[in-house]
mmCIF file with all atom_site columns, C-alpha atoms in Angstrom:
data_model
loop_
_atom_site.group_PDB
_atom_site.id
_atom_site.type_symbol
_atom_site.label_atom_id
_atom_site.label_alt_id
_atom_site.label_comp_id
_atom_site.label_asym_id
_atom_site.label_entity_id
_atom_site.label_seq_id
_atom_site.pdbx_PDB_ins_code
_atom_site.Cartn_x
_atom_site.Cartn_y
_atom_site.Cartn_z
_atom_site.occupancy
_atom_site.B_iso_or_equiv
_atom_site.pdbx_formal_charge
_atom_site.auth_seq_id
_atom_site.auth_comp_id
_atom_site.auth_asym_id
_atom_site.auth_atom_id
_atom_site.pdbx_PDB_model_num
ATOM 1   C CA . ALA J 1 1   ? 231.130 83.416  182.670 1.00 83.00 ? 1   ALA J CA 1
ATOM 2   C CA . GLN J 1 2   ? 234.650 84.928  183.922 1.00 89.00 ? 2   GLN J CA 1
ATOM 3   C CA . THR J 1 3   ? 234.499 87.578  186.879 1.00 95.00 ? 3   THR J CA 1
ATOM 4   C CA . VAL J 1 4   ? 237.139 89.743  188.099 1.00 97.00 ? 4   VAL J CA 1
ATOM 5   C CA . THR J 1 5   ? 237.153 91.213  191.384 1.00 97.00 ? 5   THR J CA 1
ATOM 6   C CA . GLN J 1 6   ? 239.236 94.025  192.832 1.00 97.00 ? 6   GLN J CA 1
ATOM 7   C CA . SER J 1 7   ? 238.556 94.507  196.681 1.00 96.00 ? 7   SER J CA 1
ATOM 8   C CA . GLN J 1 8   ? 240.684 97.794  196.962 1.00 96.00 ? 8   GLN J CA 1
ATOM 9   C CA . PRO J 1 9   ? 238.728 100.412 195.689 1.00 96.00 ? 9   PRO J CA 1
ATOM 10  C CA . GLU J 1 10  ? 241.516 102.884 196.788 1.00 97.00 ? 10  GLU J CA 1
ATOM 11  C CA . MET J 1 11  ? 245.243 102.663 197.482 1.00 97.00 ? 11  MET J CA 1
ATOM 12  C CA . SER J 1 12  ? 247.906 105.083 198.734 1.00 97.00 ? 12  SER J CA 1
ATOM 13  C CA . VAL J 1 13  ? 251.638 104.795 198.446 1.00 98.00 ? 13  VAL J CA 1
ATOM 14  C CA . GLN J 1 14  ? 254.530 107.229 199.277 1.00 98.00 ? 14  GLN J CA 1
ATOM 15  C CA . GLU J 1 15  ? 256.794 107.892 196.390 1.00 97.00 ? 15  GLU J CA 1
ATOM 16  C CA . ALA J 1 16  ? 259.680 105.389 196.340 1.00 97.00 ? 16  ALA J CA 1
ATOM 17  C CA . GLU J 1 17  ? 257.755 102.768 198.354 1.00 97.00 ? 17  GLU J CA 1
ATOM 18  C CA . THR J 1 18  ? 256.256 99.681  197.211 1.00 98.00 ? 18  THR J CA 1
ATOM 19  C CA . VAL J 1 19  ? 252.348 98.645  196.890 1.00 98.00 ? 19  VAL J CA 1
ATOM 20  C CA . THR J 1 20  ? 250.725 95.738  196.069 1.00 98.00 ? 20  THR J CA 1
ATOM 21  C CA . LEU J 1 21  ? 247.162 95.645  194.341 1.00 98.00 ? 21  LEU J CA 1
ATOM 22  C CA . SER J 1 22  ? 244.906 92.744  194.612 1.00 98.00 ? 22  SER J CA 1
ATOM 23  C CA . CYS J 1 23  ? 242.994 90.903  191.941 1.00 98.00 ? 23  CYS J CA 1
ATOM 24  C CA . THR J 1 24  ? 241.015 87.655  192.050 1.00 98.00 ? 24  THR J CA 1
ATOM 25  C CA . TYR J 1 25  ? 239.041 85.927  189.190 1.00 97.00 ? 25  TYR J CA 1
ATOM 26  C CA . ASP J 1 26  ? 236.984 83.025  188.586 1.00 96.00 ? 26  ASP J CA 1
ATOM 27  C CA . THR J 1 27  ? 237.102 80.953  185.488 1.00 95.00 ? 27  THR J CA 1
ATOM 28  C CA . SER J 1 28  ? 236.434 77.277  184.127 1.00 93.00 ? 28  SER J CA 1
ATOM 29  C CA . GLU J 1 29  ? 238.939 77.498  181.712 1.00 91.00 ? 29  GLU J CA 1
ATOM 30  C CA . SER J 1 30  ? 242.421 76.363  182.170 1.00 89.00 ? 30  SER J CA 1
ATOM 31  C CA . ASP J 1 31  ? 244.327 78.631  179.540 1.00 88.00 ? 31  ASP J CA 1
ATOM 32  C CA . TYR J 1 32  ? 243.605 82.452  179.608 1.00 92.00 ? 32  TYR J CA 1
ATOM 33  C CA . TYR J 1 33  ? 245.397 85.709  179.708 1.00 93.00 ? 33  TYR J CA 1
ATOM 34  C CA . LEU J 1 34  ? 245.559 88.151  182.756 1.00 95.00 ? 34  LEU J CA 1
ATOM 35  C CA . PHE J 1 35  ? 246.405 91.938  182.335 1.00 96.00 ? 35  PHE J CA 1
ATOM 36  C CA . TRP J 1 36  ? 246.840 94.947  184.591 1.00 97.00 ? 36  TRP J CA 1
ATOM 37  C CA . TYR J 1 37  ? 245.803 98.108  182.721 1.00 97.00 ? 37  TYR J CA 1
ATOM 38  C CA . LYS J 1 38  ? 246.535 101.719 183.877 1.00 97.00 ? 38  LYS J CA 1
ATOM 39  C CA . GLN J 1 39  ? 244.266 104.657 183.323 1.00 96.00 ? 39  GLN J CA 1
ATOM 40  C CA . PRO J 1 40  ? 245.733 107.806 184.207 1.00 93.00 ? 40  PRO J CA 1
ATOM 41  C CA . PRO J 1 41  ? 243.387 110.734 184.552 1.00 87.00 ? 41  PRO J CA 1
ATOM 42  C CA . SER J 1 42  ? 243.886 111.465 180.813 1.00 74.00 ? 42  SER J CA 1
ATOM 43  C CA . ARG J 1 43  ? 241.849 108.399 180.550 1.00 74.00 ? 43  ARG J CA 1
ATOM 44  C CA . GLN J 1 44  ? 243.893 106.738 177.889 1.00 89.00 ? 44  GLN J CA 1
ATOM 45  C CA . MET J 1 45  ? 244.149 102.826 178.942 1.00 94.00 ? 45  MET J CA 1
ATOM 46  C CA . ILE J 1 46  ? 247.385 101.734 178.895 1.00 94.00 ? 46  ILE J CA 1
ATOM 47  C CA . LEU J 1 47  ? 248.742 97.917  179.288 1.00 95.00 ? 47  LEU J CA 1
ATOM 48  C CA . VAL J 1 48  ? 251.151 97.554  182.262 1.00 97.00 ? 48  VAL J CA 1
ATOM 49  C CA . ILE J 1 49  ? 251.721 93.910  182.143 1.00 96.00 ? 49  ILE J CA 1
ATOM 50  C CA . ARG J 1 50  ? 250.590 90.593  180.796 1.00 94.00 ? 50  ARG J CA 1
ATOM 51  C CA . GLN J 1 51  ? 250.446 87.154  182.163 1.00 95.00 ? 51  GLN J CA 1
ATOM 52  C CA . GLU J 1 52  ? 249.720 84.011  180.339 1.00 92.00 ? 52  GLU J CA 1
ATOM 53  C CA . ALA J 1 53  ? 248.117 81.236  182.507 1.00 92.00 ? 53  ALA J CA 1
ATOM 54  C CA . TYR J 1 54  ? 250.208 78.449  180.877 1.00 89.00 ? 54  TYR J CA 1
ATOM 55  C CA . LYS J 1 55  ? 253.383 80.188  182.176 1.00 89.00 ? 55  LYS J CA 1
ATOM 56  C CA . GLN J 1 56  ? 254.278 79.369  185.922 1.00 86.00 ? 56  GLN J CA 1
ATOM 57  C CA . GLN J 1 57  ? 257.000 82.160  185.933 1.00 91.00 ? 57  GLN J CA 1
ATOM 58  C CA . ASN J 1 58  ? 255.504 85.512  187.124 1.00 94.00 ? 58  ASN J CA 1
ATOM 59  C CA . ALA J 1 59  ? 255.629 88.338  184.680 1.00 93.00 ? 59  ALA J CA 1
ATOM 60  C CA . THR J 1 60  ? 257.891 91.328  185.332 1.00 94.00 ? 60  THR J CA 1
ATOM 61  C CA . GLU J 1 61  ? 258.169 94.723  183.603 1.00 93.00 ? 61  GLU J CA 1
ATOM 62  C CA . ASN J 1 62  ? 260.599 96.914  185.153 1.00 95.00 ? 62  ASN J CA 1
ATOM 63  C CA . ARG J 1 63  ? 259.143 98.325  188.387 1.00 97.00 ? 63  ARG J CA 1
ATOM 64  C CA . PHE J 1 64  ? 256.044 96.163  188.039 1.00 97.00 ? 64  PHE J CA 1
ATOM 65  C CA . SER J 1 65  ? 255.722 92.481  188.719 1.00 97.00 ? 65  SER J CA 1
ATOM 66  C CA . VAL J 1 66  ? 252.697 90.212  189.364 1.00 97.00 ? 66  VAL J CA 1
ATOM 67  C CA . ASN J 1 67  ? 252.066 87.462  191.926 1.00 97.00 ? 67  ASN J CA 1
ATOM 68  C CA . PHE J 1 68  ? 250.243 84.886  189.859 1.00 97.00 ? 68  PHE J CA 1
ATOM 69  C CA . GLN J 1 69  ? 248.628 81.987  191.852 1.00 96.00 ? 69  GLN J CA 1
ATOM 70  C CA . LYS J 1 70  ? 246.685 80.057  189.721 1.00 95.00 ? 70  LYS J CA 1
ATOM 71  C CA . ALA J 1 71  ? 245.212 77.556  191.874 1.00 95.00 ? 71  ALA J CA 1
ATOM 72  C CA . ALA J 1 72  ? 244.026 80.270  193.943 1.00 96.00 ? 72  ALA J CA 1
ATOM 73  C CA . LYS J 1 73  ? 242.872 82.543  190.809 1.00 96.00 ? 73  LYS J CA 1
ATOM 74  C CA . SER J 1 74  ? 244.774 85.458  192.394 1.00 97.00 ? 74  SER J CA 1
ATOM 75  C CA . PHE J 1 75  ? 246.603 87.765  190.231 1.00 97.00 ? 75  PHE J CA 1
ATOM 76  C CA . SER J 1 76  ? 248.351 90.903  192.301 1.00 98.00 ? 76  SER J CA 1
ATOM 77  C CA . LEU J 1 77  ? 250.357 93.595  190.954 1.00 98.00 ? 77  LEU J CA 1
ATOM 78  C CA . LYS J 1 78  ? 253.410 94.974  192.747 1.00 98.00 ? 78  LYS J CA 1
ATOM 79  C CA . ILE J 1 79  ? 254.865 98.322  192.135 1.00 98.00 ? 79  ILE J CA 1
ATOM 80  C CA . SER J 1 80  ? 258.333 98.916  193.239 1.00 98.00 ? 80  SER J CA 1
ATOM 81  C CA . ASP J 1 81  ? 259.653 102.313 193.757 1.00 97.00 ? 81  ASP J CA 1
ATOM 82  C CA . SER J 1 82  ? 256.432 104.115 193.234 1.00 98.00 ? 82  SER J CA 1
ATOM 83  C CA . GLN J 1 83  ? 256.696 107.304 191.111 1.00 97.00 ? 83  GLN J CA 1
ATOM 84  C CA . LEU J 1 84  ? 254.167 110.285 191.046 1.00 95.00 ? 84  LEU J CA 1
ATOM 85  C CA . GLY J 1 85  ? 253.450 109.350 187.535 1.00 94.00 ? 85  GLY J CA 1
ATOM 86  C CA . ASP J 1 86  ? 252.024 105.761 188.787 1.00 96.00 ? 86  ASP J CA 1
ATOM 87  C CA . ALA J 1 87  ? 249.050 107.570 190.198 1.00 96.00 ? 87  ALA J CA 1
ATOM 88  C CA . ALA J 1 88  ? 246.021 106.253 188.029 1.00 97.00 ? 88  ALA J CA 1
ATOM 89  C CA . MET J 1 89  ? 243.116 103.857 188.108 1.00 97.00 ? 89  MET J CA 1
ATOM 90  C CA . TYR J 1 90  ? 244.473 100.234 187.780 1.00 98.00 ? 90  TYR J CA 1
ATOM 91  C CA . PHE J 1 91  ? 242.215 97.490  186.238 1.00 98.00 ? 91  PHE J CA 1
ATOM 92  C CA . CYS J 1 92  ? 242.997 93.694  186.336 1.00 98.00 ? 92  CYS J CA 1
ATOM 93  C CA . ALA J 1 93  ? 241.612 91.921  183.038 1.00 96.00 ? 93  ALA J CA 1
ATOM 94  C CA . TYR J 1 94  ? 240.781 88.689  181.888 1.00 95.00 ? 94  TYR J CA 1
ATOM 95  C CA . ARG J 1 95  ? 240.939 87.230  178.439 1.00 92.00 ? 95  ARG J CA 1
ATOM 96  C CA . SER J 1 96  ? 239.720 83.895  177.153 1.00 87.00 ? 96  SER J CA 1
ATOM 97  C CA . LEU J 1 97  ? 241.952 81.784  174.770 1.00 81.00 ? 97  LEU J CA 1
ATOM 98  C CA . ASN J 1 98  ? 238.602 80.860  173.107 1.00 74.00 ? 98  ASN J CA 1
ATOM 99  C CA . THR J 1 99  ? 238.817 82.250  169.738 1.00 65.00 ? 99  THR J CA 1
ATOM 100 C CA . GLY J 1 100 ? 235.121 83.029  169.675 1.00 64.00 ? 100 GLY J CA 1
ATOM 101 C CA . THR J 1 101 ? 235.693 85.331  172.508 1.00 63.00 ? 101 THR J CA 1
ATOM 102 C CA . ALA J 1 102 ? 239.257 85.901  172.259 1.00 66.00 ? 102 ALA J CA 1
ATOM 103 C CA . SER J 1 103 ? 239.160 89.909  171.885 1.00 79.00 ? 103 SER J CA 1
ATOM 104 C CA . LYS J 1 104 ? 236.858 90.408  174.716 1.00 89.00 ? 104 LYS J CA 1
ATOM 105 C CA . LEU J 1 105 ? 238.296 91.843  178.146 1.00 92.00 ? 105 LEU J CA 1
ATOM 106 C CA . THR J 1 106 ? 236.581 91.347  181.264 1.00 95.00 ? 106 THR J CA 1
ATOM 107 C CA . PHE J 1 107 ? 237.689 93.755  183.731 1.00 97.00 ? 107 PHE J CA 1
ATOM 108 C CA . GLY J 1 108 ? 237.596 94.450  187.424 1.00 97.00 ? 108 GLY J CA 1
ATOM 109 C CA . THR J 1 109 ? 236.016 97.522  188.912 1.00 96.00 ? 109 THR J CA 1
ATOM 110 C CA . GLY J 1 110 ? 239.442 99.034  189.369 1.00 97.00 ? 110 GLY J CA 1
ATOM 111 C CA . THR J 1 111 ? 241.828 100.281 191.889 1.00 97.00 ? 111 THR J CA 1
ATOM 112 C CA . ARG J 1 112 ? 242.678 104.066 192.619 1.00 97.00 ? 112 ARG J CA 1
ATOM 113 C CA . LEU J 1 113 ? 246.224 104.257 193.423 1.00 98.00 ? 113 LEU J CA 1
ATOM 114 C CA . GLN J 1 114 ? 247.707 107.914 194.974 1.00 97.00 ? 114 GLN J CA 1
ATOM 115 C CA . VAL J 1 115 ? 251.032 108.545 195.165 1.00 97.00 ? 115 VAL J CA 1
ATOM 116 C CA . THR J 1 116 ? 252.265 111.001 197.963 1.00 96.00 ? 116 THR J CA 1
ATOM 117 C CA . LEU J 1 117 ? 255.459 112.767 198.236 1.00 93.00 ? 117 LEU J CA 1
ATOM 118 C CA . LYS F 2 1   ? 252.684 105.325 164.233 1.00 69.00 ? 1   LYS F CA 1
ATOM 119 C CA . ALA F 2 2   ? 249.703 107.174 164.872 1.00 82.00 ? 2   ALA F CA 1
ATOM 120 C CA . GLY F 2 3   ? 247.399 105.360 168.194 1.00 93.00 ? 3   GLY F CA 1
ATOM 121 C CA . VAL F 2 4   ? 244.065 104.766 168.050 1.00 96.00 ? 4   VAL F CA 1
ATOM 122 C CA . THR F 2 5   ? 241.754 107.744 167.527 1.00 97.00 ? 5   THR F CA 1
ATOM 123 C CA . GLN F 2 6   ? 238.242 108.555 168.581 1.00 97.00 ? 6   GLN F CA 1
ATOM 124 C CA . THR F 2 7   ? 235.711 111.335 167.397 1.00 97.00 ? 7   THR F CA 1
ATOM 125 C CA . PRO F 2 8   ? 234.245 113.225 168.832 1.00 97.00 ? 8   PRO F CA 1
ATOM 126 C CA . ARG F 2 9   ? 235.891 113.525 172.339 1.00 96.00 ? 9   ARG F CA 1
ATOM 127 C CA . TYR F 2 10  ? 232.963 114.921 173.982 1.00 96.00 ? 10  TYR F CA 1
ATOM 128 C CA . LEU F 2 11  ? 229.275 114.722 172.968 1.00 96.00 ? 11  LEU F CA 1
ATOM 129 C CA . ILE F 2 12  ? 226.004 115.907 174.400 1.00 98.00 ? 12  ILE F CA 1
ATOM 130 C CA . LYS F 2 13  ? 222.828 114.549 173.369 1.00 97.00 ? 13  LYS F CA 1
ATOM 131 C CA . THR F 2 14  ? 219.282 114.531 174.890 1.00 97.00 ? 14  THR F CA 1
ATOM 132 C CA . ARG F 2 15  ? 217.072 111.469 175.608 1.00 97.00 ? 15  ARG F CA 1
ATOM 133 C CA . GLY F 2 16  ? 215.431 109.899 172.830 1.00 97.00 ? 16  GLY F CA 1
ATOM 134 C CA . GLN F 2 17  ? 218.181 111.449 170.084 1.00 98.00 ? 17  GLN F CA 1
ATOM 135 C CA . GLN F 2 18  ? 220.657 108.662 168.581 1.00 98.00 ? 18  GLN F CA 1
ATOM 136 C CA . VAL F 2 19  ? 224.485 109.268 168.334 1.00 98.00 ? 19  VAL F CA 1
ATOM 137 C CA . THR F 2 20  ? 227.363 107.854 166.201 1.00 98.00 ? 20  THR F CA 1
ATOM 138 C CA . LEU F 2 21  ? 230.782 107.599 167.501 1.00 98.00 ? 21  LEU F CA 1
ATOM 139 C CA . SER F 2 22  ? 233.839 106.884 165.516 1.00 98.00 ? 22  SER F CA 1
ATOM 140 C CA . CYS F 2 23  ? 237.238 104.888 165.935 1.00 98.00 ? 23  CYS F CA 1
ATOM 141 C CA . SER F 2 24  ? 240.056 104.625 163.624 1.00 98.00 ? 24  SER F CA 1
ATOM 142 C CA . PRO F 2 25  ? 242.410 102.005 164.672 1.00 97.00 ? 25  PRO F CA 1
ATOM 143 C CA . ILE F 2 26  ? 246.163 101.875 164.429 1.00 95.00 ? 26  ILE F CA 1
ATOM 144 C CA . SER F 2 27  ? 247.363 101.405 160.886 1.00 94.00 ? 27  SER F CA 1
ATOM 145 C CA . GLY F 2 28  ? 247.383 97.567  159.872 1.00 92.00 ? 28  GLY F CA 1
ATOM 146 C CA . HIS F 2 29  ? 245.193 96.842  162.961 1.00 92.00 ? 29  HIS F CA 1
ATOM 147 C CA . ARG F 2 30  ? 241.923 94.922  161.678 1.00 92.00 ? 30  ARG F CA 1
ATOM 148 C CA . SER F 2 31  ? 240.132 94.326  164.935 1.00 92.00 ? 31  SER F CA 1
ATOM 149 C CA . VAL F 2 32  ? 238.266 96.903  167.037 1.00 95.00 ? 32  VAL F CA 1
ATOM 150 C CA . SER F 2 33  ? 236.530 96.428  170.114 1.00 95.00 ? 33  SER F CA 1
ATOM 151 C CA . TRP F 2 34  ? 234.205 98.725  171.920 1.00 97.00 ? 34  TRP F CA 1
ATOM 152 C CA . TYR F 2 35  ? 233.781 99.232  175.559 1.00 97.00 ? 35  TYR F CA 1
ATOM 153 C CA . GLN F 2 36  ? 231.545 101.383 177.864 1.00 98.00 ? 36  GLN F CA 1
ATOM 154 C CA . GLN F 2 37  ? 232.701 102.642 181.077 1.00 96.00 ? 37  GLN F CA 1
ATOM 155 C CA . THR F 2 38  ? 230.686 103.906 183.662 1.00 95.00 ? 38  THR F CA 1
ATOM 156 C CA . PRO F 2 39  ? 231.029 104.740 187.423 1.00 90.00 ? 39  PRO F CA 1
ATOM 157 C CA . GLY F 2 40  ? 228.183 102.157 188.227 1.00 88.00 ? 40  GLY F CA 1
ATOM 158 C CA . GLN F 2 41  ? 229.004 99.191  186.065 1.00 90.00 ? 41  GLN F CA 1
ATOM 159 C CA . GLY F 2 42  ? 232.580 99.837  185.348 1.00 92.00 ? 42  GLY F CA 1
ATOM 160 C CA . LEU F 2 43  ? 234.236 98.568  181.910 1.00 96.00 ? 43  LEU F CA 1
ATOM 161 C CA . GLN F 2 44  ? 231.927 96.173  179.995 1.00 96.00 ? 44  GLN F CA 1
ATOM 162 C CA . PHE F 2 45  ? 232.550 94.975  176.633 1.00 95.00 ? 45  PHE F CA 1
ATOM 163 C CA . LEU F 2 46  ? 229.919 96.086  173.857 1.00 97.00 ? 46  LEU F CA 1
ATOM 164 C CA . PHE F 2 47  ? 231.376 94.213  170.649 1.00 94.00 ? 47  PHE F CA 1
ATOM 165 C CA . GLU F 2 48  ? 234.135 93.383  168.499 1.00 93.00 ? 48  GLU F CA 1
ATOM 166 C CA . TYR F 2 49  ? 234.741 93.981  164.562 1.00 94.00 ? 49  TYR F CA 1
ATOM 167 C CA . PHE F 2 50  ? 237.059 91.964  162.587 1.00 91.00 ? 50  PHE F CA 1
ATOM 168 C CA . SER F 2 51  ? 237.269 92.276  158.945 1.00 90.00 ? 51  SER F CA 1
ATOM 169 C CA . GLU F 2 52  ? 233.972 94.162  158.707 1.00 94.00 ? 52  GLU F CA 1
ATOM 170 C CA . THR F 2 53  ? 232.362 91.217  160.407 1.00 93.00 ? 53  THR F CA 1
ATOM 171 C CA . GLN F 2 54  ? 230.805 91.559  164.184 1.00 92.00 ? 54  GLN F CA 1
ATOM 172 C CA . ARG F 2 55  ? 232.990 88.698  165.585 1.00 88.00 ? 55  ARG F CA 1
ATOM 173 C CA . ASN F 2 56  ? 231.663 89.049  169.353 1.00 88.00 ? 56  ASN F CA 1
ATOM 174 C CA . LYS F 2 57  ? 228.900 90.685  171.121 1.00 91.00 ? 57  LYS F CA 1
ATOM 175 C CA . GLY F 2 58  ? 228.561 91.701  174.803 1.00 92.00 ? 58  GLY F CA 1
ATOM 176 C CA . ASN F 2 59  ? 225.333 91.846  176.769 1.00 93.00 ? 59  ASN F CA 1
ATOM 177 C CA . PHE F 2 60  ? 223.664 94.957  175.519 1.00 96.00 ? 60  PHE F CA 1
ATOM 178 C CA . PRO F 2 61  ? 220.395 95.934  174.042 1.00 96.00 ? 61  PRO F CA 1
ATOM 179 C CA . GLY F 2 62  ? 219.775 96.273  170.240 1.00 95.00 ? 62  GLY F CA 1
ATOM 180 C CA . ARG F 2 63  ? 219.948 99.882  170.550 1.00 97.00 ? 63  ARG F CA 1
ATOM 181 C CA . PHE F 2 64  ? 223.693 99.326  170.433 1.00 98.00 ? 64  PHE F CA 1
ATOM 182 C CA . SER F 2 65  ? 225.021 98.707  167.036 1.00 97.00 ? 65  SER F CA 1
ATOM 183 C CA . GLY F 2 66  ? 228.195 99.087  165.196 1.00 97.00 ? 66  GLY F CA 1
ATOM 184 C CA . ARG F 2 67  ? 229.754 98.540  161.891 1.00 97.00 ? 67  ARG F CA 1
ATOM 185 C CA . GLN F 2 68  ? 233.272 98.426  160.333 1.00 97.00 ? 68  GLN F CA 1
ATOM 186 C CA . PHE F 2 69  ? 234.361 99.739  157.147 1.00 97.00 ? 69  PHE F CA 1
ATOM 187 C CA . SER F 2 70  ? 237.013 98.199  154.796 1.00 96.00 ? 70  SER F CA 1
ATOM 188 C CA . ASN F 2 71  ? 239.669 100.593 156.070 1.00 95.00 ? 71  ASN F CA 1
ATOM 189 C CA . SER F 2 72  ? 239.214 99.056  159.427 1.00 95.00 ? 72  SER F CA 1
ATOM 190 C CA . ARG F 2 73  ? 237.629 102.314 160.908 1.00 97.00 ? 73  ARG F CA 1
ATOM 191 C CA . SER F 2 74  ? 234.619 101.395 163.210 1.00 98.00 ? 74  SER F CA 1
ATOM 192 C CA . GLU F 2 75  ? 231.429 103.218 164.112 1.00 98.00 ? 75  GLU F CA 1
ATOM 193 C CA . MET F 2 76  ? 229.288 102.607 167.021 1.00 98.00 ? 76  MET F CA 1
ATOM 194 C CA . ASN F 2 77  ? 225.773 103.596 167.024 1.00 98.00 ? 77  ASN F CA 1
ATOM 195 C CA . VAL F 2 78  ? 223.264 104.218 169.924 1.00 98.00 ? 78  VAL F CA 1
ATOM 196 C CA . SER F 2 79  ? 219.516 104.869 169.340 1.00 95.00 ? 79  SER F CA 1
ATOM 197 C CA . THR F 2 80  ? 216.850 106.158 171.517 1.00 96.00 ? 80  THR F CA 1
ATOM 198 C CA . LEU F 2 81  ? 219.249 107.343 173.871 1.00 97.00 ? 81  LEU F CA 1
ATOM 199 C CA . GLU F 2 82  ? 218.801 106.692 177.825 1.00 97.00 ? 82  GLU F CA 1
ATOM 200 C CA . LEU F 2 83  ? 220.028 108.799 180.651 1.00 97.00 ? 83  LEU F CA 1
ATOM 201 C CA . GLY F 2 84  ? 221.938 105.656 181.633 1.00 96.00 ? 84  GLY F CA 1
ATOM 202 C CA . ASP F 2 85  ? 223.846 105.682 178.278 1.00 97.00 ? 85  ASP F CA 1
ATOM 203 C CA . SER F 2 86  ? 226.032 108.471 179.690 1.00 97.00 ? 86  SER F CA 1
ATOM 204 C CA . ALA F 2 87  ? 229.514 106.996 179.982 1.00 97.00 ? 87  ALA F CA 1
ATOM 205 C CA . LEU F 2 88  ? 233.003 107.168 178.670 1.00 96.00 ? 88  LEU F CA 1
ATOM 206 C CA . TYR F 2 89  ? 233.226 104.749 175.291 1.00 98.00 ? 89  TYR F CA 1
ATOM 207 C CA . LEU F 2 90  ? 236.497 103.117 174.559 1.00 97.00 ? 90  LEU F CA 1
ATOM 208 C CA . CYS F 2 91  ? 237.813 101.595 171.774 1.00 96.00 ? 91  CYS F CA 1
ATOM 209 C CA . ALA F 2 92  ? 240.522 99.366  171.330 1.00 95.00 ? 92  ALA F CA 1
ATOM 210 C CA . SER F 2 93  ? 242.307 97.972  168.301 1.00 94.00 ? 93  SER F CA 1
ATOM 211 C CA . SER F 2 94  ? 244.493 94.898  167.587 1.00 91.00 ? 94  SER F CA 1
ATOM 212 C CA . LEU F 2 95  ? 245.974 93.345  164.759 1.00 87.00 ? 95  LEU F CA 1
ATOM 213 C CA . GLY F 2 96  ? 243.102 90.425  165.171 1.00 77.00 ? 96  GLY F CA 1
ATOM 214 C CA . GLY F 2 97  ? 244.784 87.718  163.424 1.00 70.00 ? 97  GLY F CA 1
ATOM 215 C CA . LEU F 2 98  ? 245.316 84.068  163.969 1.00 64.00 ? 98  LEU F CA 1
ATOM 216 C CA . ALA F 2 99  ? 248.046 84.486  166.603 1.00 64.00 ? 99  ALA F CA 1
ATOM 217 C CA . LEU F 2 100 ? 246.716 83.602  170.166 1.00 63.00 ? 100 LEU F CA 1
ATOM 218 C CA . TYR F 2 101 ? 247.739 86.972  171.401 1.00 73.00 ? 101 TYR F CA 1
ATOM 219 C CA . ASN F 2 102 ? 247.469 90.267  169.948 1.00 78.00 ? 102 ASN F CA 1
ATOM 220 C CA . GLU F 2 103 ? 247.743 93.308  172.260 1.00 86.00 ? 103 GLU F CA 1
ATOM 221 C CA . GLN F 2 104 ? 244.941 95.767  172.281 1.00 90.00 ? 104 GLN F CA 1
ATOM 222 C CA . PHE F 2 105 ? 245.566 99.509  172.284 1.00 93.00 ? 105 PHE F CA 1
ATOM 223 C CA . PHE F 2 106 ? 242.977 101.563 173.416 1.00 95.00 ? 106 PHE F CA 1
ATOM 224 C CA . GLY F 2 107 ? 241.933 105.184 172.290 1.00 96.00 ? 107 GLY F CA 1
ATOM 225 C CA . PRO F 2 108 ? 241.341 107.898 174.648 1.00 95.00 ? 108 PRO F CA 1
ATOM 226 C CA . GLY F 2 109 ? 237.688 107.698 174.598 1.00 96.00 ? 109 GLY F CA 1
ATOM 227 C CA . THR F 2 110 ? 234.542 109.344 173.815 1.00 97.00 ? 110 THR F CA 1
ATOM 228 C CA . ARG F 2 111 ? 232.524 111.018 176.500 1.00 96.00 ? 111 ARG F CA 1
ATOM 229 C CA . LEU F 2 112 ? 229.005 111.051 175.943 1.00 98.00 ? 112 LEU F CA 1
ATOM 230 C CA . THR F 2 113 ? 226.517 112.770 178.294 1.00 98.00 ? 113 THR F CA 1
ATOM 231 C CA . VAL F 2 114 ? 223.004 112.336 177.836 1.00 97.00 ? 114 VAL F CA 1
ATOM 232 C CA . LEU F 2 115 ? 220.499 115.036 179.319 1.00 97.00 ? 115 LEU F CA 1
#
């Protein structure tokens, strides 16, 4: 079974600064997807960024980028130019490519990000 | 296009009762997955339905069940409620077809409180 670990329960960043959220995972599979989801206080989960394990290039989406280290099973999220609207819980998630479990997301415990002025 | 909707948004029940939660996926989406979110256990996968069939199931007792209708709307049912069932229940929908990747879109959740 796959596991996802987020070792930072809370992080704080000043507006306009950069913050990195950490995530490690464990799997015996070679192909999979990794995700970062954002859950604001309103609770609706939003996809921030996706990484396919077979792609060596790190994914980027505007101010959000990842550092994917497949051998180390590490998948960190970097938020640049932090904004007040970035304050939320951030979840790292794993998804197998096995068609039998393809829709199942395995989540980490989350990191609460605070953005201060 | 309307997003994923869940009803009701809030629910209070007592131990021993049963409850039914509803999820309406995005139009055209045929897969609906359910997750339980609690402070202690985090986000855990309950089950997934695709084209009215349960395609995947998490590690939950048989008191948790679900179904999907021909219009892809899904319901989950929890019987004989326990205090530990208090949680935010999230559903997510996706196209669910043969493509390797179909993005999942989450609903706002149903907050269930068991007294």
